[in-house]
Each structure stands twice: as structure tokens, then as C-alpha cells.
Short mmCIF file of C-alpha atoms and ligand atoms in Angstrom, two decimals:
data_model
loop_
_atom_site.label_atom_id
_atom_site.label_comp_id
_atom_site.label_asym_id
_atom_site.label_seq_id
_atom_site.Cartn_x
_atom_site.Cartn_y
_atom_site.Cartn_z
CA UNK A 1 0.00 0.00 0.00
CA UNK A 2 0.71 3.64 -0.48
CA UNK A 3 0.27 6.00 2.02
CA UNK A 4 -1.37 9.45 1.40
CA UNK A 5 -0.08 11.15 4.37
CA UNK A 6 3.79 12.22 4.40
CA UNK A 7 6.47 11.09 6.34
CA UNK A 8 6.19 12.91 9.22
CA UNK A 9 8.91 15.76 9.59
CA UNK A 10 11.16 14.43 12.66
CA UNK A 11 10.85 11.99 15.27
CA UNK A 12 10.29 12.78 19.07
CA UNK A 13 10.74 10.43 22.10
CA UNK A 14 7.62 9.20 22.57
CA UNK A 15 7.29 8.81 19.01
CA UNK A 16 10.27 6.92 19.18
CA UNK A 17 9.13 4.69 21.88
CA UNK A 18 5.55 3.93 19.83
CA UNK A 19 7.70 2.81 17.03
CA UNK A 20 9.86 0.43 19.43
CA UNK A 21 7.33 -1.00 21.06
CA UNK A 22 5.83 -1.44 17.77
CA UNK A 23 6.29 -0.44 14.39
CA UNK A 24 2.38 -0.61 13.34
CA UNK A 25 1.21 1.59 16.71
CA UNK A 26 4.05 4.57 14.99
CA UNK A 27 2.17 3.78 11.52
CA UNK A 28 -1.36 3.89 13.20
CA UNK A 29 -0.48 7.36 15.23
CA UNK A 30 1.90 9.10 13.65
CA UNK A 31 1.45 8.02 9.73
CA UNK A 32 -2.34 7.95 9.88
CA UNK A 33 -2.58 10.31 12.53
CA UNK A 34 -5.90 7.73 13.89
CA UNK A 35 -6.75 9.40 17.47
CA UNK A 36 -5.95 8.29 20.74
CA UNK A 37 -9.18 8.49 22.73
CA UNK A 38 -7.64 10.41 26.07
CA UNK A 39 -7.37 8.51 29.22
CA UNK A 40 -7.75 9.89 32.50
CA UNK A 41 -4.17 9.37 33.22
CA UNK A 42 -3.02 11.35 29.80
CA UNK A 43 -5.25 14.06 30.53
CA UNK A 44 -4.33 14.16 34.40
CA UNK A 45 -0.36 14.42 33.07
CA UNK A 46 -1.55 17.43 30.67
CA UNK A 47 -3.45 18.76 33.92
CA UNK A 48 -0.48 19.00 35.96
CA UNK A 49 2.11 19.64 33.23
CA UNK A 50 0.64 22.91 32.65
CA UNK A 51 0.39 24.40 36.16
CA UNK A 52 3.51 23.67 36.51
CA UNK A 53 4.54 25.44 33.26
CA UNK A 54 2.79 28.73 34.18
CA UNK A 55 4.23 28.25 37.82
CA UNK A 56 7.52 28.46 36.29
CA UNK A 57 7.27 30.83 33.43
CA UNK A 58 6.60 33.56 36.82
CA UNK A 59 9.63 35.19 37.95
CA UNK A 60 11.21 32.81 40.24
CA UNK A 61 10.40 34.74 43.73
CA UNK A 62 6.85 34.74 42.75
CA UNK A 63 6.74 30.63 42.90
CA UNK A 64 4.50 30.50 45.83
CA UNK A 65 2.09 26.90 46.39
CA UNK A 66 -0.62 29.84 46.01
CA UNK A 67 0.08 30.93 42.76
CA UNK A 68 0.23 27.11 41.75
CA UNK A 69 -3.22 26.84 43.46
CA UNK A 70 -4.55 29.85 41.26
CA UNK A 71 -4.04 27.91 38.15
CA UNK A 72 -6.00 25.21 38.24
CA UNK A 73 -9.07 26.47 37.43
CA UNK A 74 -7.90 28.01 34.10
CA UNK A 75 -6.33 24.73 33.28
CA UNK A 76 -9.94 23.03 33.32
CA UNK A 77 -11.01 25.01 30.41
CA UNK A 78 -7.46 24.53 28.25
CA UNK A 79 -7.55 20.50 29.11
CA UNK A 80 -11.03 19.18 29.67
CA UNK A 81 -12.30 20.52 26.57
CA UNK A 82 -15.73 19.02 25.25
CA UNK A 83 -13.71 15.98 23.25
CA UNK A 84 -11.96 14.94 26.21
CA UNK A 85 -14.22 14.86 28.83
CA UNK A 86 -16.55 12.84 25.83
CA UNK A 87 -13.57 10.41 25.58
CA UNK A 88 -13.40 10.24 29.76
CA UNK A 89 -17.18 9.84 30.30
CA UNK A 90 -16.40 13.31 33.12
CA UNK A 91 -18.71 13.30 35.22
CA UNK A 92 -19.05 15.80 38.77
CA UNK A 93 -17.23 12.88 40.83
CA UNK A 94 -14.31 12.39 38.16
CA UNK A 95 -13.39 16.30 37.94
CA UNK A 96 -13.36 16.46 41.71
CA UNK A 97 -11.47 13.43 41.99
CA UNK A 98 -8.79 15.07 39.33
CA UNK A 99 -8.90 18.52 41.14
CA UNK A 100 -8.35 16.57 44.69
CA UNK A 101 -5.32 14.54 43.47
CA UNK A 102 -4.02 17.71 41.64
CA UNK A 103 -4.05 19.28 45.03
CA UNK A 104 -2.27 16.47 46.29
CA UNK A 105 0.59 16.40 43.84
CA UNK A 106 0.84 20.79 44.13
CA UNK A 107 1.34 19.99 48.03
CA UNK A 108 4.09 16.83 47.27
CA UNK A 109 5.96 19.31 44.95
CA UNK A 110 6.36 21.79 47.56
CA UNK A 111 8.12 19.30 49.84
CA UNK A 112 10.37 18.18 46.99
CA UNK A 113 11.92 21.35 45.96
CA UNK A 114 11.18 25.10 46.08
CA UNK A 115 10.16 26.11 43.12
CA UNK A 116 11.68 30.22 43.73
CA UNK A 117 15.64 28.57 44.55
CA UNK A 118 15.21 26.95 40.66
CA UNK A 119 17.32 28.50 38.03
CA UNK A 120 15.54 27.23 34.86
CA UNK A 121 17.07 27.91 31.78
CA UNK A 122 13.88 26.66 30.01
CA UNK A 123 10.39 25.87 30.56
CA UNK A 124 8.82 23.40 27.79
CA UNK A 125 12.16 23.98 25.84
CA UNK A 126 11.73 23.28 22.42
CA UNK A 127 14.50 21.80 20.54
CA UNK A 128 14.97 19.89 17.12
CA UNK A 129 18.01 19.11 15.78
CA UNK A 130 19.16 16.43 12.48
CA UNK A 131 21.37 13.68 14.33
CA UNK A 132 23.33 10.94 11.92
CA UNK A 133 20.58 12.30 9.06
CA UNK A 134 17.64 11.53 11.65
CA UNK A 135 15.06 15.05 12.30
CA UNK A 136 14.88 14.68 16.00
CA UNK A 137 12.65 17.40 18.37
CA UNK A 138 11.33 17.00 21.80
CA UNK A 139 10.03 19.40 24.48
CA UNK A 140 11.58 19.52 27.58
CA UNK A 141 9.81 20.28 30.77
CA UNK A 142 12.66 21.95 32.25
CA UNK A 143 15.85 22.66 32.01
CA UNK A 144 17.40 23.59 34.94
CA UNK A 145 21.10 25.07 35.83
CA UNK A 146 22.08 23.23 39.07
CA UNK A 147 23.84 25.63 41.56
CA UNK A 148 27.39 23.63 41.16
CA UNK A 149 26.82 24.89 37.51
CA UNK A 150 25.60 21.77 35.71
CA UNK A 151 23.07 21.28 33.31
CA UNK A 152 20.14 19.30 34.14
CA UNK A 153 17.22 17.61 32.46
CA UNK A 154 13.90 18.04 35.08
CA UNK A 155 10.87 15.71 33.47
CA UNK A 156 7.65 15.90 35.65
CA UNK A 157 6.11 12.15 35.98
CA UNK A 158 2.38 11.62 37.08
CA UNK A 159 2.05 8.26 36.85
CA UNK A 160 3.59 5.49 39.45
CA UNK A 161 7.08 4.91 40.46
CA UNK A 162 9.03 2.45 38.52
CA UNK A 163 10.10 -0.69 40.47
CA UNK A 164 13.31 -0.55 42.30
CA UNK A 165 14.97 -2.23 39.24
CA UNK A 166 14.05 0.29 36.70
CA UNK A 167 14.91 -0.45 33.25
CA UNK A 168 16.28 1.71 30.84
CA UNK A 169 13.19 2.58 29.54
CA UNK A 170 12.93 4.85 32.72
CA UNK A 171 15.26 7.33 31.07
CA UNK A 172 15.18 6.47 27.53
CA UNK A 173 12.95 9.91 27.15
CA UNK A 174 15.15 12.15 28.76
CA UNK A 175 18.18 10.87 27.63
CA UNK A 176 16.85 11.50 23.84
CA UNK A 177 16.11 15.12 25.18
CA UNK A 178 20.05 14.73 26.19
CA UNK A 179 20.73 14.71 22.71
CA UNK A 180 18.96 17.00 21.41
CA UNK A 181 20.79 19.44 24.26
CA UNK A 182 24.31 18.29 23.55
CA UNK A 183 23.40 18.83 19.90
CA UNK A 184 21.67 22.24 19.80
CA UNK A 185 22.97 23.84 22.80
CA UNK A 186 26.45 22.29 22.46
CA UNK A 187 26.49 21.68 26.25
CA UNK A 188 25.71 17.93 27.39
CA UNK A 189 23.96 17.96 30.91
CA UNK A 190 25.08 16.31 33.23
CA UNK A 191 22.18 14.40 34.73
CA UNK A 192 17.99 13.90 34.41
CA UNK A 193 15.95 14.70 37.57
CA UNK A 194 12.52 12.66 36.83
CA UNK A 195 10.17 14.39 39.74
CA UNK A 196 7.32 11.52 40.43
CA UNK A 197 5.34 14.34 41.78
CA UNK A 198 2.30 12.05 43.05
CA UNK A 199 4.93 9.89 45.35
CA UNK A 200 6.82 13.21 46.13
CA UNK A 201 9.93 11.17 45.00
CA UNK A 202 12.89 11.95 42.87
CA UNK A 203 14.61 9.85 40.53
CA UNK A 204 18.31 11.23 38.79
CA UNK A 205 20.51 9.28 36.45
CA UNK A 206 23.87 10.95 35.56
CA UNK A 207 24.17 11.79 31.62
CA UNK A 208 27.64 10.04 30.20
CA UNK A 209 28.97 10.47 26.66
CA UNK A 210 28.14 6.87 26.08
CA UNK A 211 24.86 7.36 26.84
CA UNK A 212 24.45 10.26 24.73
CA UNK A 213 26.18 8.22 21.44
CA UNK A 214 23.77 5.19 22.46
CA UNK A 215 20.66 6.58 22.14
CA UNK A 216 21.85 8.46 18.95
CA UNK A 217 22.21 5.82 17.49
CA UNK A 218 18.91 4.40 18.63
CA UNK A 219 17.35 7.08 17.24
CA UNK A 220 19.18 7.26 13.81
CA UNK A 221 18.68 3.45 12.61
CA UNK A 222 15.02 3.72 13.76
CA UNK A 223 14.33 6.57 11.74
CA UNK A 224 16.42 4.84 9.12
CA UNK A 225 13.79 1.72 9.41
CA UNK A 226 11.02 3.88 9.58
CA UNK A 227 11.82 5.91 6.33
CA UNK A 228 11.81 1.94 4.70
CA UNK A 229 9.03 0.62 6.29
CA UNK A 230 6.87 4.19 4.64
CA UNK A 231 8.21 3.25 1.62
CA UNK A 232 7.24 -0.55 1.65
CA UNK A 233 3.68 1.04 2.43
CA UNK A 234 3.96 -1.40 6.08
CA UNK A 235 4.97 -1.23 9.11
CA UNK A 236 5.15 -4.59 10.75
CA UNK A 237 3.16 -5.31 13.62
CA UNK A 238 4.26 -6.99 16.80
CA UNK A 239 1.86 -7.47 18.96
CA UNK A 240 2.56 -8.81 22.71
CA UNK A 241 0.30 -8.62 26.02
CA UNK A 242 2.87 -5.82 27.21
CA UNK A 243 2.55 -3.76 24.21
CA UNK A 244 -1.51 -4.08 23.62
CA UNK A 245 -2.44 -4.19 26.61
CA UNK A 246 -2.76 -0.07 26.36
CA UNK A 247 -2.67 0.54 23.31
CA UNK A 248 -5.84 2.49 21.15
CA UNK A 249 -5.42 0.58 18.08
CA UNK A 250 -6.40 -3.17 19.61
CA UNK A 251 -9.71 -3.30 17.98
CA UNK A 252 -8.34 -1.62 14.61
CA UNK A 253 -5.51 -4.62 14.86
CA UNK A 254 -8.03 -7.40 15.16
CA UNK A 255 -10.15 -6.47 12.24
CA UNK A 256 -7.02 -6.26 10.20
CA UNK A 257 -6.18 -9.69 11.21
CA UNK A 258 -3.19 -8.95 13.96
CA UNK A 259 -3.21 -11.75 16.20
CA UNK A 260 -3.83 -8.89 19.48
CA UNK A 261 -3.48 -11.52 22.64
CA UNK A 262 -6.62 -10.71 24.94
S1 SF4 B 301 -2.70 -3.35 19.30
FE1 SF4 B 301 -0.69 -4.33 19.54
S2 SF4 B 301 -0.12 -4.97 17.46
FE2 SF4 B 301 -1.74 -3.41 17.26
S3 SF4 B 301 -0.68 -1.45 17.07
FE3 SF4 B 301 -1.16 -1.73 19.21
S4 SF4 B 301 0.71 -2.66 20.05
FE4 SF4 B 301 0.80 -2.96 17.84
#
């Protein structure tokens, strides 16, 4: 098959991850563009993302749990529009429920760090860069300048802790946004702070040059494979009960014949 829709024009993380975890979920979301119903959790992650973002985009002695407080409500129009609270079946109990744990995570933060001692040297940074012939871009929650001087990847998390053994996959995100730093800024940082702000617990990783070169790499052949697999008009499927199990596209899978495990 051909496909109508171009190539898309650069790859992100999480785009990245879709097409690692499978090859047909990138060609389903990113080729086709098919939406993702939103999920409570995705919309709860937007939720808090952006309070966050306008806490920080204040001057930093204005960072006060207050002024987090006083934009919550405006994020309930600029998330829950119409379509998503259609795809979350919102009803009075579900808002409060996300306004209570929002509440929650605003008070966790505070304990975690103060937001007015942060030097952040960018708030949903934007960065795209060409890597080995691969168009990479990502947005970066933060990036913060530590006060020993280093460079410092923050990524917010909403969902649950990783186990104790946390794979790779933990970081593979942020170290891709590592790349794009060391790359476009010329400066590699020197660690990733993920802040799981509903546990009130940080997570860092330091950022080494092998790292960086690693996921480069990563990054480069699967843009290489995904450039073929547009071309052969396919991108293989491979289904497994890890990567279906949450996936939008089960349904679409079956009744194209993809052997989806229940
Ligand atoms: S349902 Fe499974 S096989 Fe189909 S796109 Fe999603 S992850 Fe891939």
C-alpha cells in the first residue's frame, strides 16, 4: 500500500518509543494520525504539566504553592475541553477526583523542591536538531542550571514509580532530550531529575557520553527503518500482552487480522 499522508517531519521520544514498542502503533499514530481516545491518566499528566509550566514561566520569587493553586481552574477550560471529557465519560465525581489529586501532587511538589531557589534555563524547551541524518525534536519540561553549575534535564512524571529495578526505559525519554541538548545547545547535561510528583519522590541518572552516542544511534537506525518501512507502504506489527495491553489501536488490529493476545 501507499500512504497518502507524508512522512512525518522528525521523530520525538515518545514517538520513538511507539515505534519500538511497535512499528504498526508509529504507523497507526503518527502516519495515519488515527486518534488516541484520552485517558484519564493522559489528561491528568496534561493537567499537571501545565500548572507547573505557568508556575515556572513567573519570575522565580513569585513561585509561591498559592500561585500554583490559582491555576487550576484556568487549566480546566485549556484541558477538559468538550472531546476529552466525551472520551473520559467526566462526570461531577471524576473532575473532583482530578482537582483533589491535583491538590495532592501541588502539596508533594512543595516538599520536593522550592520552586523560587530553581534557576531554569527553560520551561517546555523546544529543541529539534538532524542527528546521523535523523530530524529529531522533543520538548523539555525543564531545564534547569544546578547551583554547582551543571546542566540538568527536570521531566515531571504523574504516573507510578518504577520498580526498584528500573529499566532503561525509565530514562530512555530524557536521555533523547540529552541529545537534542548536547546537539543544539552544544552543552551535554550532566544528569535527568525525573520528579514523580504524586509519590513526592525523585529519581536522577547521571548523563555520560556513552549514553548520549547510544541513544543516537537508537534514534538514527530507527528513523532509518522507519523511512523503509513508509516506503514498503507497512509497518510490521508486533503485537505482545505488554505492548496491547494499552494501546488504542487493539480493535483496529483485530479487524485487520493482527493476532492482538486478549
Ligand atoms: S494493538 Fe498491539 S499490534 Fe496493534 S498497534 Fe497496538 S501494540 Fe501494535
Amino acid at each position: 500500500m501507499t500512504f497518502e499522508q507524508p512522512l512525518p517531519k522528525a521523530l520525538s521520544p515518545s514517538r520513538l518509543a511507539d515505534f519500538q514498542a511497535c512499528p504498526r502503533r508509529y504507523q497507526h499514530a503518527s502516519i495515519e494520525r488515527i486518534a488516541q481516545p484520552a485517558s484519564y491518566a493522559t489528561a491528568k499528566g496534561r493537567f499537571v504539566h501545565l500548572v507547573f509550566e505557568n508556575l515556572f514561566l513567573l519570575p522565580a520569587g513569585e513561585r509561591s504553592i498559592e500561585r500554583a493553586r490559582d491555576y487550576v481552574a484556568p487549566a480546566i477550560d485549556v484541558v477538559l475541553t468538550d472531546d476529552v471529557r466525551k472520551d473520559l465519560a467526566m462526570d461531577d465525581a471524576m473532575l473532583e477526583r482530578l482537582l483533589a489529586e491535583t491538590e495532592e501532587i501541588i502539596t508533594k511538589y512543595f516538599e520536593m523542591e522550592d520552586p523560587r531557589a530553581i534557576n531554569s534555563e527553560g520551561i517546555e524547551l523546544r529543541l529539534g536538531v538532524t542527528v546521523n541524518d535523523a530530524p529529531l525534536f522533543g520538548i523539555l519540561d525543564r531545564l534547569d542550571r544546578d547551583p554547582d553549575g551543571s546542566l540538568v534535564i527536570v521531566d515531571y512524571k504523574t504516573g507510578g514509580l518504577p520498580n526498584r529495578n528500573y529499566d532503561s526505559q525509565t530514562f530512555a525519554n530524557s536521555e533523547l532530550y540529552a541529545v537534542l541538548c548536547q546537539e543544539k545547545l552544544g552543552e551535554r547535561p550532566a544528569k535527568i531529575r525525573l520528579l514523580y510528583v504524586a509519590q513526592g519522590e525523585t529519581i536522577e541518572r547521571n548523563v555520560t557520553e556513552v549514553v548520549i552516542k547510544a541513544r543516537a544511534s537508537a534514534a538514527s537506525g530507527a528513523w532509518e527503518r522507519i523511512k523503509r518501512y513508509y516506503d514498503d507502504g507497512d509497518f510490521p506489527a508486533t503485537p505482545s500482552s505488554n505492548t496491547c495491553r494499552f494501546c488504542a489501536y487493539k480493535d483496529l488490529c483485530r479487524s485487520e487480522g493482527v493476532p492482538v493476545p486478549r
